[in-house]
Tab-separated table of C-alpha atoms in Angstrom:
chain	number	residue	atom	x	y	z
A	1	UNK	CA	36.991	46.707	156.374
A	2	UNK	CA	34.447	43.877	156.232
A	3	UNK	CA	32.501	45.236	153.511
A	4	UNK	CA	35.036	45.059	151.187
A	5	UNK	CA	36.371	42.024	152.000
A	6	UNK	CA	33.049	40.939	151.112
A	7	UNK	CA	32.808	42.781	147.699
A	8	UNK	CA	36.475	40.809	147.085
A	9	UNK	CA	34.915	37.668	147.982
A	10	UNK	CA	31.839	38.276	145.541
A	11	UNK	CA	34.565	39.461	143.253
A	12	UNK	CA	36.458	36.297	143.190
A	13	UNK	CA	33.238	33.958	142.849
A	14	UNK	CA	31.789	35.849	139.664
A	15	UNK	CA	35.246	35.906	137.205
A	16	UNK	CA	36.783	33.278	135.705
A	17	UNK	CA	40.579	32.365	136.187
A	18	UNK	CA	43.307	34.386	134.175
A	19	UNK	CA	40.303	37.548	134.392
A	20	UNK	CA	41.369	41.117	133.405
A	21	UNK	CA	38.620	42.574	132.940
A	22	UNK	CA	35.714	42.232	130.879
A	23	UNK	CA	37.105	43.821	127.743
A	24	UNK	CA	39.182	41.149	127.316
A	25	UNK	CA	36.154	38.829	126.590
A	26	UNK	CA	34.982	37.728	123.003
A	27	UNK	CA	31.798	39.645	121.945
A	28	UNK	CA	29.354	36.853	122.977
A	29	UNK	CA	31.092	35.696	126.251
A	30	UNK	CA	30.987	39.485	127.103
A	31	UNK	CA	27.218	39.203	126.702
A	32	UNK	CA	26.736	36.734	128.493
A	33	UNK	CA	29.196	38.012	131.634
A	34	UNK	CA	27.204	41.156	131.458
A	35	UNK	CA	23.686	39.101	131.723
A	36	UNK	CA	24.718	36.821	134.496
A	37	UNK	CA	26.760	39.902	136.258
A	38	UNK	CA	24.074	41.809	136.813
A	39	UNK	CA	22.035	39.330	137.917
A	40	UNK	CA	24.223	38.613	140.774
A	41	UNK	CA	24.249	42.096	141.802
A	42	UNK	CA	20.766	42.344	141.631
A	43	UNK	CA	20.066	39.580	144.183
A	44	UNK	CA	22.337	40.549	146.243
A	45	UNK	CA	20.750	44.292	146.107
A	46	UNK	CA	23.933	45.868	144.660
A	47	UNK	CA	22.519	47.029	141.279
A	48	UNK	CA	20.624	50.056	143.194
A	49	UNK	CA	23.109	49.117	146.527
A	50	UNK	CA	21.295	52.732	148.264
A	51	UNK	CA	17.474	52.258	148.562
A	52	UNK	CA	15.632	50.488	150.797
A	53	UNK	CA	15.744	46.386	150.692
A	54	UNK	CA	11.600	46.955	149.441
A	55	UNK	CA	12.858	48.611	146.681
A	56	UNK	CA	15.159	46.285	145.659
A	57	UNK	CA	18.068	48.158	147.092
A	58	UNK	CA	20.839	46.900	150.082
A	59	UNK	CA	20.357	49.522	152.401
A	60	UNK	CA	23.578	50.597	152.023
A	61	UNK	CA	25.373	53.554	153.115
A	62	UNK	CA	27.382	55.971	151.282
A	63	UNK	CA	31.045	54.970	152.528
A	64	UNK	CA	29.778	51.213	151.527
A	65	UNK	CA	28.763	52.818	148.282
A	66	UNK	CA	32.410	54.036	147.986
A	67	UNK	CA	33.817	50.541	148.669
A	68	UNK	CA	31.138	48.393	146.065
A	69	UNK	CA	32.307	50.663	143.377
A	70	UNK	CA	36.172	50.726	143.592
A	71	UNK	CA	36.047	47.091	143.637
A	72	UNK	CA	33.763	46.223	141.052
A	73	UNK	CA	35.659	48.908	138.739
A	74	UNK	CA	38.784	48.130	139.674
A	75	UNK	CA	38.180	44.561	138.984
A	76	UNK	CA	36.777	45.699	135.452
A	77	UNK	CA	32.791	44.155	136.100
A	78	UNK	CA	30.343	46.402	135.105
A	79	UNK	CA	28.128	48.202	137.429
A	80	UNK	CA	24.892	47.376	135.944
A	81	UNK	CA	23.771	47.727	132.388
A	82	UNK	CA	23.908	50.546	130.189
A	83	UNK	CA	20.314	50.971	130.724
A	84	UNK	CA	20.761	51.025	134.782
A	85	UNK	CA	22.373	54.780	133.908
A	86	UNK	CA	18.673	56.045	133.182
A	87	UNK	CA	16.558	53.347	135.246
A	88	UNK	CA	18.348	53.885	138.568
A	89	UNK	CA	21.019	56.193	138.777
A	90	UNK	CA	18.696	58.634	137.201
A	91	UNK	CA	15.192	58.107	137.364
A	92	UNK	CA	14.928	55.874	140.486
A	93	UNK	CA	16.959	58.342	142.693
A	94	UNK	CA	14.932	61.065	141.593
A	95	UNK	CA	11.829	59.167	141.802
A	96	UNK	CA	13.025	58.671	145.323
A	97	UNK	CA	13.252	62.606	146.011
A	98	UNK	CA	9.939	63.237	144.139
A	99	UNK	CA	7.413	60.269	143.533
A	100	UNK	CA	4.769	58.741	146.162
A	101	UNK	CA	4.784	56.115	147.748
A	102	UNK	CA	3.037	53.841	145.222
A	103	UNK	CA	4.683	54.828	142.522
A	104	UNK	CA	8.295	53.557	143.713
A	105	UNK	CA	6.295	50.309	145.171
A	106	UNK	CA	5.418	49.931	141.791
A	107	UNK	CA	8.471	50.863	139.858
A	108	UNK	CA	11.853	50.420	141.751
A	109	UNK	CA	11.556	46.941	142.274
A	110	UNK	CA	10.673	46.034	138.215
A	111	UNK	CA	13.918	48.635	137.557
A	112	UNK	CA	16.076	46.700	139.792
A	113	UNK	CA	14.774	43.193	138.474
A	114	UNK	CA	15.052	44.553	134.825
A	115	UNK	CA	11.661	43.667	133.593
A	116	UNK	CA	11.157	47.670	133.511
A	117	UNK	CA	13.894	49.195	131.577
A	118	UNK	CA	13.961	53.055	130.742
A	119	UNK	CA	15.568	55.727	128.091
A	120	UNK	CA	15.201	58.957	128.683
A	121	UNK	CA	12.595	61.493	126.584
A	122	UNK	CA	14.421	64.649	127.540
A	123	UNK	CA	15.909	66.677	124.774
A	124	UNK	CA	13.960	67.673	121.391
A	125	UNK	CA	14.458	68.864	117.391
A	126	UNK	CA	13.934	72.768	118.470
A	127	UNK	CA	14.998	71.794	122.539
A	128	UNK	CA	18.560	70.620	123.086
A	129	UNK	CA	20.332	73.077	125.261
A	130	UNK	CA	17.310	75.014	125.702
A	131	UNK	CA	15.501	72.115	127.443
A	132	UNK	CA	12.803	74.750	128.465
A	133	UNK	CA	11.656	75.050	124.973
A	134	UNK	CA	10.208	71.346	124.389
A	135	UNK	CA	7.077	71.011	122.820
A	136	UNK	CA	6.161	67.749	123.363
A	137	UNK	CA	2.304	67.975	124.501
A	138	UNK	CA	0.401	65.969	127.187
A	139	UNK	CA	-3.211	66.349	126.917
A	140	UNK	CA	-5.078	65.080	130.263
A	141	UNK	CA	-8.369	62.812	128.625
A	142	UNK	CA	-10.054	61.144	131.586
A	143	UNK	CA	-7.738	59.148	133.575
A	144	UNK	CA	-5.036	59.243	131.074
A	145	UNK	CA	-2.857	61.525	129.539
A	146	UNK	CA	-2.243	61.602	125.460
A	147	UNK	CA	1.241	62.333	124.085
A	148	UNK	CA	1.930	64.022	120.257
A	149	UNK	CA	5.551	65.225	119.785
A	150	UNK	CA	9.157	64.333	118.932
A	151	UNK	CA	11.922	63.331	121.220
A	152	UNK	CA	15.314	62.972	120.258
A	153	UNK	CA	19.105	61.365	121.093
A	154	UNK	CA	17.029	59.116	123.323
A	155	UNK	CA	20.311	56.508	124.009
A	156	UNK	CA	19.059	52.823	124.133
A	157	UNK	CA	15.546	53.688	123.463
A	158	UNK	CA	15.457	51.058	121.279
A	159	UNK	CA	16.372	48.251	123.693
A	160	UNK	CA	13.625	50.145	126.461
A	161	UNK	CA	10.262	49.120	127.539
A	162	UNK	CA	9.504	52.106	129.375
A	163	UNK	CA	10.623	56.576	128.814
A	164	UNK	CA	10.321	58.887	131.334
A	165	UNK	CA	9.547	61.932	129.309
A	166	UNK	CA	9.001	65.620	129.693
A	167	UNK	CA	6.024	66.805	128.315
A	168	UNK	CA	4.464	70.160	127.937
A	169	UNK	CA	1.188	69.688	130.064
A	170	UNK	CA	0.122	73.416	130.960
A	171	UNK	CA	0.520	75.163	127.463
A	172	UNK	CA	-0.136	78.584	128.917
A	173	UNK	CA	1.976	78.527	131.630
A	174	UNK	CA	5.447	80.329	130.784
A	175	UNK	CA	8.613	78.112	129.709
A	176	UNK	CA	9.949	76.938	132.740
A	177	UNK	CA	6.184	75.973	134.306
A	178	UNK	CA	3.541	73.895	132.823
A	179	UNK	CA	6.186	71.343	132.331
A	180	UNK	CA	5.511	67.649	134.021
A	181	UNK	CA	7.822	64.050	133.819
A	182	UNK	CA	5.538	61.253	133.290
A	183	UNK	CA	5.891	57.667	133.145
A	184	UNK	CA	5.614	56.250	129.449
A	185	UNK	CA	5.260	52.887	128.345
A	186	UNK	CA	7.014	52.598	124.508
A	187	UNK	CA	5.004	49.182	124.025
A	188	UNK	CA	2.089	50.480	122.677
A	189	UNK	CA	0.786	51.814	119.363
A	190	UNK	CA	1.323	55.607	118.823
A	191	UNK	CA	5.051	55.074	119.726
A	192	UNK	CA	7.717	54.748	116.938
A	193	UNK	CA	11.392	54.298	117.844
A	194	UNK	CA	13.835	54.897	114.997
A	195	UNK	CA	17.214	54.573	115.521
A	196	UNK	CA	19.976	56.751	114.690
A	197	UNK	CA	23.098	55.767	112.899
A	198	UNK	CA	26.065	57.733	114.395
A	199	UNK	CA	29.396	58.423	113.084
A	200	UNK	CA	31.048	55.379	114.659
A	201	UNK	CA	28.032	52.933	112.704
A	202	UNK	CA	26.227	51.692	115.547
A	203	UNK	CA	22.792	53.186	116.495
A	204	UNK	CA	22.653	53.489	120.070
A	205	UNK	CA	20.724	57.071	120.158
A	206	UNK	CA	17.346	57.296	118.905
A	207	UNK	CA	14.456	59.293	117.838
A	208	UNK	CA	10.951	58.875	119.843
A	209	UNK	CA	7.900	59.618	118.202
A	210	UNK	CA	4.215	59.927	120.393
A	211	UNK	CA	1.371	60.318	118.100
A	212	UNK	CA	-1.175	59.336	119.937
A	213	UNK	CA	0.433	57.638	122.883
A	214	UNK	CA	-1.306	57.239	126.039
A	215	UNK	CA	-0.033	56.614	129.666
A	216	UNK	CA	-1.946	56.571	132.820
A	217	UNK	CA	-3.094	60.300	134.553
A	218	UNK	CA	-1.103	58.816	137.638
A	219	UNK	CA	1.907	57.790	136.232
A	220	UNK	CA	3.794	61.571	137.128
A	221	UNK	CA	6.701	62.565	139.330
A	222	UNK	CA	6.783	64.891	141.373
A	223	UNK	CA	3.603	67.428	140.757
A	224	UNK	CA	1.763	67.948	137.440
A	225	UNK	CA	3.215	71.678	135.797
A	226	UNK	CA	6.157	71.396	138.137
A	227	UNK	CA	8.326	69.118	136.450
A	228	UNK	CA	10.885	71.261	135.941
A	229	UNK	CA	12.707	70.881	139.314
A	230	UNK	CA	12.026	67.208	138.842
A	231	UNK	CA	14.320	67.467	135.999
A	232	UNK	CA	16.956	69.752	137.270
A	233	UNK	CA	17.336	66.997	140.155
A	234	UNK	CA	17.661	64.421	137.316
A	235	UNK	CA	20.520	66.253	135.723
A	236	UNK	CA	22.501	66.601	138.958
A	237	UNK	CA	22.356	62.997	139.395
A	238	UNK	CA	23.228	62.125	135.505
A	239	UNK	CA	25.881	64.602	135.899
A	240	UNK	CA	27.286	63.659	139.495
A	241	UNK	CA	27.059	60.282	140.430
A	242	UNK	CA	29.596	58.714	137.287
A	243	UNK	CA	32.157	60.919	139.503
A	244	UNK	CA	32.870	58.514	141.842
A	245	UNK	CA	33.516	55.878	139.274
A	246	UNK	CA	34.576	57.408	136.292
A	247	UNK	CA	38.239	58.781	137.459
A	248	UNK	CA	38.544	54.849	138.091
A	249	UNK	CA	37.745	53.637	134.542
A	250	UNK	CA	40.029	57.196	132.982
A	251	UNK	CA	43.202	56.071	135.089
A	252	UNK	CA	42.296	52.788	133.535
A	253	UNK	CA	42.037	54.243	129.902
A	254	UNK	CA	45.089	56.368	130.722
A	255	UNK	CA	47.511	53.184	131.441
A	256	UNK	CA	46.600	51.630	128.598
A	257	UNK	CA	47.320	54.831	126.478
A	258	UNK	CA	51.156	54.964	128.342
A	259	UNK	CA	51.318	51.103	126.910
A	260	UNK	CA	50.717	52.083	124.113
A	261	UNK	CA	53.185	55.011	123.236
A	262	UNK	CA	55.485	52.240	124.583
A	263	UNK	CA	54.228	49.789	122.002
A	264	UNK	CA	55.221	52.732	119.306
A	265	UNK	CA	58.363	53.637	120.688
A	266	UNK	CA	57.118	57.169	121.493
A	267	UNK	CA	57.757	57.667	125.351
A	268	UNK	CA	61.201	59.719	124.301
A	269	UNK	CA	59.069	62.006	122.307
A	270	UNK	CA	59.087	65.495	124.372
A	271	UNK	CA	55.664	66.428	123.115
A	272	UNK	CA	53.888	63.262	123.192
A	273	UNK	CA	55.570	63.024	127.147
A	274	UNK	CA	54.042	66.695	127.383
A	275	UNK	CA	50.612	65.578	126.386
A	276	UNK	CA	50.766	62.279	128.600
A	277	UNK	CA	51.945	64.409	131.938
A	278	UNK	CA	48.769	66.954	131.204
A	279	UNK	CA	46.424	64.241	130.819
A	280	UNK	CA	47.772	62.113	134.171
A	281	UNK	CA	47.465	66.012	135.560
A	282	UNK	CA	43.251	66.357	134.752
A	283	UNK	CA	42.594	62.769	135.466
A	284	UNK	CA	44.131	63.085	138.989
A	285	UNK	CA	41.915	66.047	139.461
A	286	UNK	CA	38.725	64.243	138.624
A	287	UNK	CA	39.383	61.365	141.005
A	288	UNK	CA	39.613	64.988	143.286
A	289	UNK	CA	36.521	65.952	142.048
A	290	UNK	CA	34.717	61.935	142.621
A	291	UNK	CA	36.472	62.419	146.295
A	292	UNK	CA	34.490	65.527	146.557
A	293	UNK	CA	30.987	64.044	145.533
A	294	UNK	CA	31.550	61.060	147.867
A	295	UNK	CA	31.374	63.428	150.628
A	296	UNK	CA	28.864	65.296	149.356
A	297	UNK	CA	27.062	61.774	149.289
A	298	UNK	CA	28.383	60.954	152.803
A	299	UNK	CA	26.720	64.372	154.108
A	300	UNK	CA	23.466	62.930	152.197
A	301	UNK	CA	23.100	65.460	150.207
A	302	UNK	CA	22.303	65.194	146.525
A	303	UNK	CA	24.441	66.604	143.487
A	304	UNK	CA	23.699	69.506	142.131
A	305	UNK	CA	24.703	72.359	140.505
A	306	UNK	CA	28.093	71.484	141.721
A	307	UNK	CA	28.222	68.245	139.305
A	308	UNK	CA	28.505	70.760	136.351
A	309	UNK	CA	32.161	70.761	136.624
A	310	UNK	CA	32.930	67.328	136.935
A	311	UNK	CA	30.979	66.809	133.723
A	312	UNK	CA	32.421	69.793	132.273
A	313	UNK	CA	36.073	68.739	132.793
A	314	UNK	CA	35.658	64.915	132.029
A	315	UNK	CA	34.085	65.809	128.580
A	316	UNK	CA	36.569	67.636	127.685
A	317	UNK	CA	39.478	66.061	128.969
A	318	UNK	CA	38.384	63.064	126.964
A	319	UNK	CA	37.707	64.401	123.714
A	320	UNK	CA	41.844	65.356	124.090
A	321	UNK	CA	42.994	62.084	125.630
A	322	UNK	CA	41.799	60.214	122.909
A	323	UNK	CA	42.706	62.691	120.271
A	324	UNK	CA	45.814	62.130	121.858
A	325	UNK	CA	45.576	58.121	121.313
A	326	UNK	CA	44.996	58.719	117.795
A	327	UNK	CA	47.935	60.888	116.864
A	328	UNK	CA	49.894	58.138	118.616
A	329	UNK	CA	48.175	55.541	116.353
A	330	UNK	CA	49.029	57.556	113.254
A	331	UNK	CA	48.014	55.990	110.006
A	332	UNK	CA	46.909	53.103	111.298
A	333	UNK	CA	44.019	55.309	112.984
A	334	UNK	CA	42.494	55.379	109.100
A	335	UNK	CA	41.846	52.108	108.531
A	336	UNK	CA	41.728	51.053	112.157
A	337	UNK	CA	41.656	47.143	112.653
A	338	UNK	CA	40.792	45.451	115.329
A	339	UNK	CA	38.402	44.625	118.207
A	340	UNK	CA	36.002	47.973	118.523
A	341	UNK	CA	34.708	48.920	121.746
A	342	UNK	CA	31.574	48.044	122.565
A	343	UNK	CA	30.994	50.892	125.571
A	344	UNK	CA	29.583	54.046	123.649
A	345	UNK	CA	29.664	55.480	127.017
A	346	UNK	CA	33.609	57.222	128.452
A	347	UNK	CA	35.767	54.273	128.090
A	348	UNK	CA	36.397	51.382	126.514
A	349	UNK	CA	35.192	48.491	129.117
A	350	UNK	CA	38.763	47.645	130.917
A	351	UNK	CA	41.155	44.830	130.239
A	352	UNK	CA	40.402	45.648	126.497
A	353	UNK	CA	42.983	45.176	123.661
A	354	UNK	CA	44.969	48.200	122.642
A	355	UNK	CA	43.465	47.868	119.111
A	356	UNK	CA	43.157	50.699	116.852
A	357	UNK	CA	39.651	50.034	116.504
A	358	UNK	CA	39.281	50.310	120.540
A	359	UNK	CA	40.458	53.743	120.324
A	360	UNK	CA	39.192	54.979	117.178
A	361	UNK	CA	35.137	54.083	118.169
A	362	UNK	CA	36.000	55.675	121.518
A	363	UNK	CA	37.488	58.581	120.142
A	364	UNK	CA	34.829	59.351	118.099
A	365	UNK	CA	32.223	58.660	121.261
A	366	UNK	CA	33.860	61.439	122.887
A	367	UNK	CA	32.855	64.103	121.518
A	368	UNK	CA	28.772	63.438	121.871
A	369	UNK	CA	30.341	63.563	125.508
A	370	UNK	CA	31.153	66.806	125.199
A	371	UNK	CA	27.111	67.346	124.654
A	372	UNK	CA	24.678	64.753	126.026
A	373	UNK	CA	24.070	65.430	129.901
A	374	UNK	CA	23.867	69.284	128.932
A	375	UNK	CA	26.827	70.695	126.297
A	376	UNK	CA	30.367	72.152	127.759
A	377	UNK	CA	28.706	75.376	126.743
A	378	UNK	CA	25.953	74.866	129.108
A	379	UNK	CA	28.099	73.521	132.227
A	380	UNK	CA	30.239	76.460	131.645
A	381	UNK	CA	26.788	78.563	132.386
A	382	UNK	CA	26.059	77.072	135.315
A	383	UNK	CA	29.714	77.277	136.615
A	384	UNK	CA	29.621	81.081	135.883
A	385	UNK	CA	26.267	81.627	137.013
A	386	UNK	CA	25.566	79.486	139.980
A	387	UNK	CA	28.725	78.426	141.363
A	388	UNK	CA	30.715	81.814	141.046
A	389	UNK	CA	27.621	84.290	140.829
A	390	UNK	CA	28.322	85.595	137.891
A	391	UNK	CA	25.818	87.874	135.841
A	392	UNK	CA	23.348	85.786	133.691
A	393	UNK	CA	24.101	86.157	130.136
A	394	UNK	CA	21.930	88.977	128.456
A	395	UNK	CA	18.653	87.791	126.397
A	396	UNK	CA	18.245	89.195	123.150
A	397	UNK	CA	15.882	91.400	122.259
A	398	UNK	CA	12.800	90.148	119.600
């Protein structure tokens, strides 16, 4: 296929000699790879490779789509930057479904470029799971509206210029209504970004609070008091699109685990063999389950509830595969040495060392995967209740 002999010739160009893969990298050259990476994706329209070329985009189609993202994950470059998760993949695909016109001349092309980057204002103290219960206000005053409230485990806030957050804006209106996404600039006063420390050190989620904060009455997606379906679309494509690169980056992860009970002189062990065959078992049905989405893609159709598994199963298949790493490590999992990963997100970046450090930060990353993007509890609801059509789950009586 032309395409990707293209990609492969892009590919070549952008890595260094002896490359295998950008985990391999000191901390500072893997900066800098990232930087200069994702600047020659951009230009080439590959960062957001779907949208229009006004946008930023390449005008891509899905099966190219396919192609771009085996090769560049194969070849261990990143896709982007952490923050392209919530500025395109997110955000600027739903913005696509939902926003006018103006709106995406005026945002997708400063996403693509970088100069806008977002976090996401979703989940609160007394809303996690229960989304529908934020409280975050937005109070219309002239051509602006004025934000008080709290939001929390906002990842990379801290780094962001811009949140798109959902705020309460109809106060009346019953829980799943008077709810609106609105465009958010964190640059201002009234907005104070304090980062949490997690258990692995680093501080990579956040809390957001608006006291005060003002954005412009325009700056919503989709309709005012109906942001709810904006956000459900949201979800679907946080929860869906990873699937047709993430069984890439977990067969990855998984050959470098098999190394490793080499290194340790494990691979006669029956029950460490056991563990290894279930784990190749789940990872070969995720790349089923990215297979799956690509079509869905192909049909041009957008994830939905059917990304629920896919998020359900990865979460929890990694929280084992790396408990798995650990118990392989032993001891030297407490007091782990080493080069520690610098992806809080899946897997450690590829061609990384098989440090005890690498798997001990990742390890410990995997289980907030088992709960940001909506908790294994939740996806298990929506599996049950709108994939099989299962009864709802009774309410309780106040």
């Amino acid at each position: 296929m032309a395409f990707r002999a293209e990609v492969r010739a892009f590919v070549a160009d952008l890595v260094p000699p002896g490359w295998t893969g950008i985990g391999a990298l000191p901390e500072d050259d893997a900066a800098a790879f990232r930087t200069r990476a994702r600047a020659a994706l951009a230009e080439r329209g590959w960062v957001a490779p779907m949208w229009p070329r006004e946008f930023g985009g390449a005008g891509l189609g899905p099966a190219e789509l396919i192609v771009l993202v085996e090769e560049l994950t194969g070849a261990g470059i990143p896709f982007g930057s952490d923050s392209d998760a919530f500025g395109i993949s997110m955000l600027g695909n739903t913005m696509r479904r939902w926003a006018d016109a103006a709106l995406l001349r005026r945002f997708l092309p400063r996403i693509v470029s970088g100069e806008y980057v977002f976090a996401q204002g979703f989940s609160e103290p007394g809303a996690g799971s229960d989304l529908a219960a934020l409280a975050l206000r937005a109070e219309r005053d002239g051509d602006e509206w004025v934000l008080h409230g709290q939001k929390l485990w906002s990842s990379g806030a801290h780094k962001a210029n811009w949140m798109f957050v959902l705020a309460r804006t109809n106060r009346d209106a019953p829980a799943h209504r008077g709810i609106s996404m609105l465009l958010v600039p964190l640059d201002q006063p009234g907005v104070d970004v304090r980062p949490i420390r997690n258990i692995t050190g680093e501080t990579d989620f956040n809390e957001v609070f608006f006291d005060g904060a003002r954005t412009d009455a325009g700056l919503v997606v989709g309709e005012v008091d109906r942001g709810w379906a904006v956000a459900m679309t949201l979800l679907g494509f946080e929860r869906g699109e990873t699937a047709i690169h993430a069984p890439i980056r977990f067969r990855n992860e998984l050959d470098r685990l098999v190394a490793l009970v080499r290194e340790r002189g494990l691979d006669t062990d029956p029950d460490v063999r056991r563990r290894l065959a279930w784990c190749h078992v789940q990872v070969e049905q995720l790349r089923c389950h990215g297979r799956r989405t690509a079509a869905t893609l192909l049909a041009g159709s957008e994830p939905g509830p059917e990304a629920a598994p896919f998020k359900l199963l990865w979460s929890e298949y990694h929280r084992l595969v790396t408990e798995l790493a650990l118990d392989v490590l032993g001891l030297d999992a407490l007091a782990p040495t080493g080069r520690v990963s610098p992806n809080w997100y899946q897997t450690d970046d590829p061609g990384a060392p098989n440090s005890s450090a690498s798997w001990t930060s990742v390890y410990l990353n995997a289980r907030a995967g088992t709960i940001y993007a909506g908790s294994s509890q939740v996806q298990r609801t929506i599996v049950g209740e709108l994939l099989l059509g299962l009864p709802k789950e009774p309410r309780p009586t106040v």
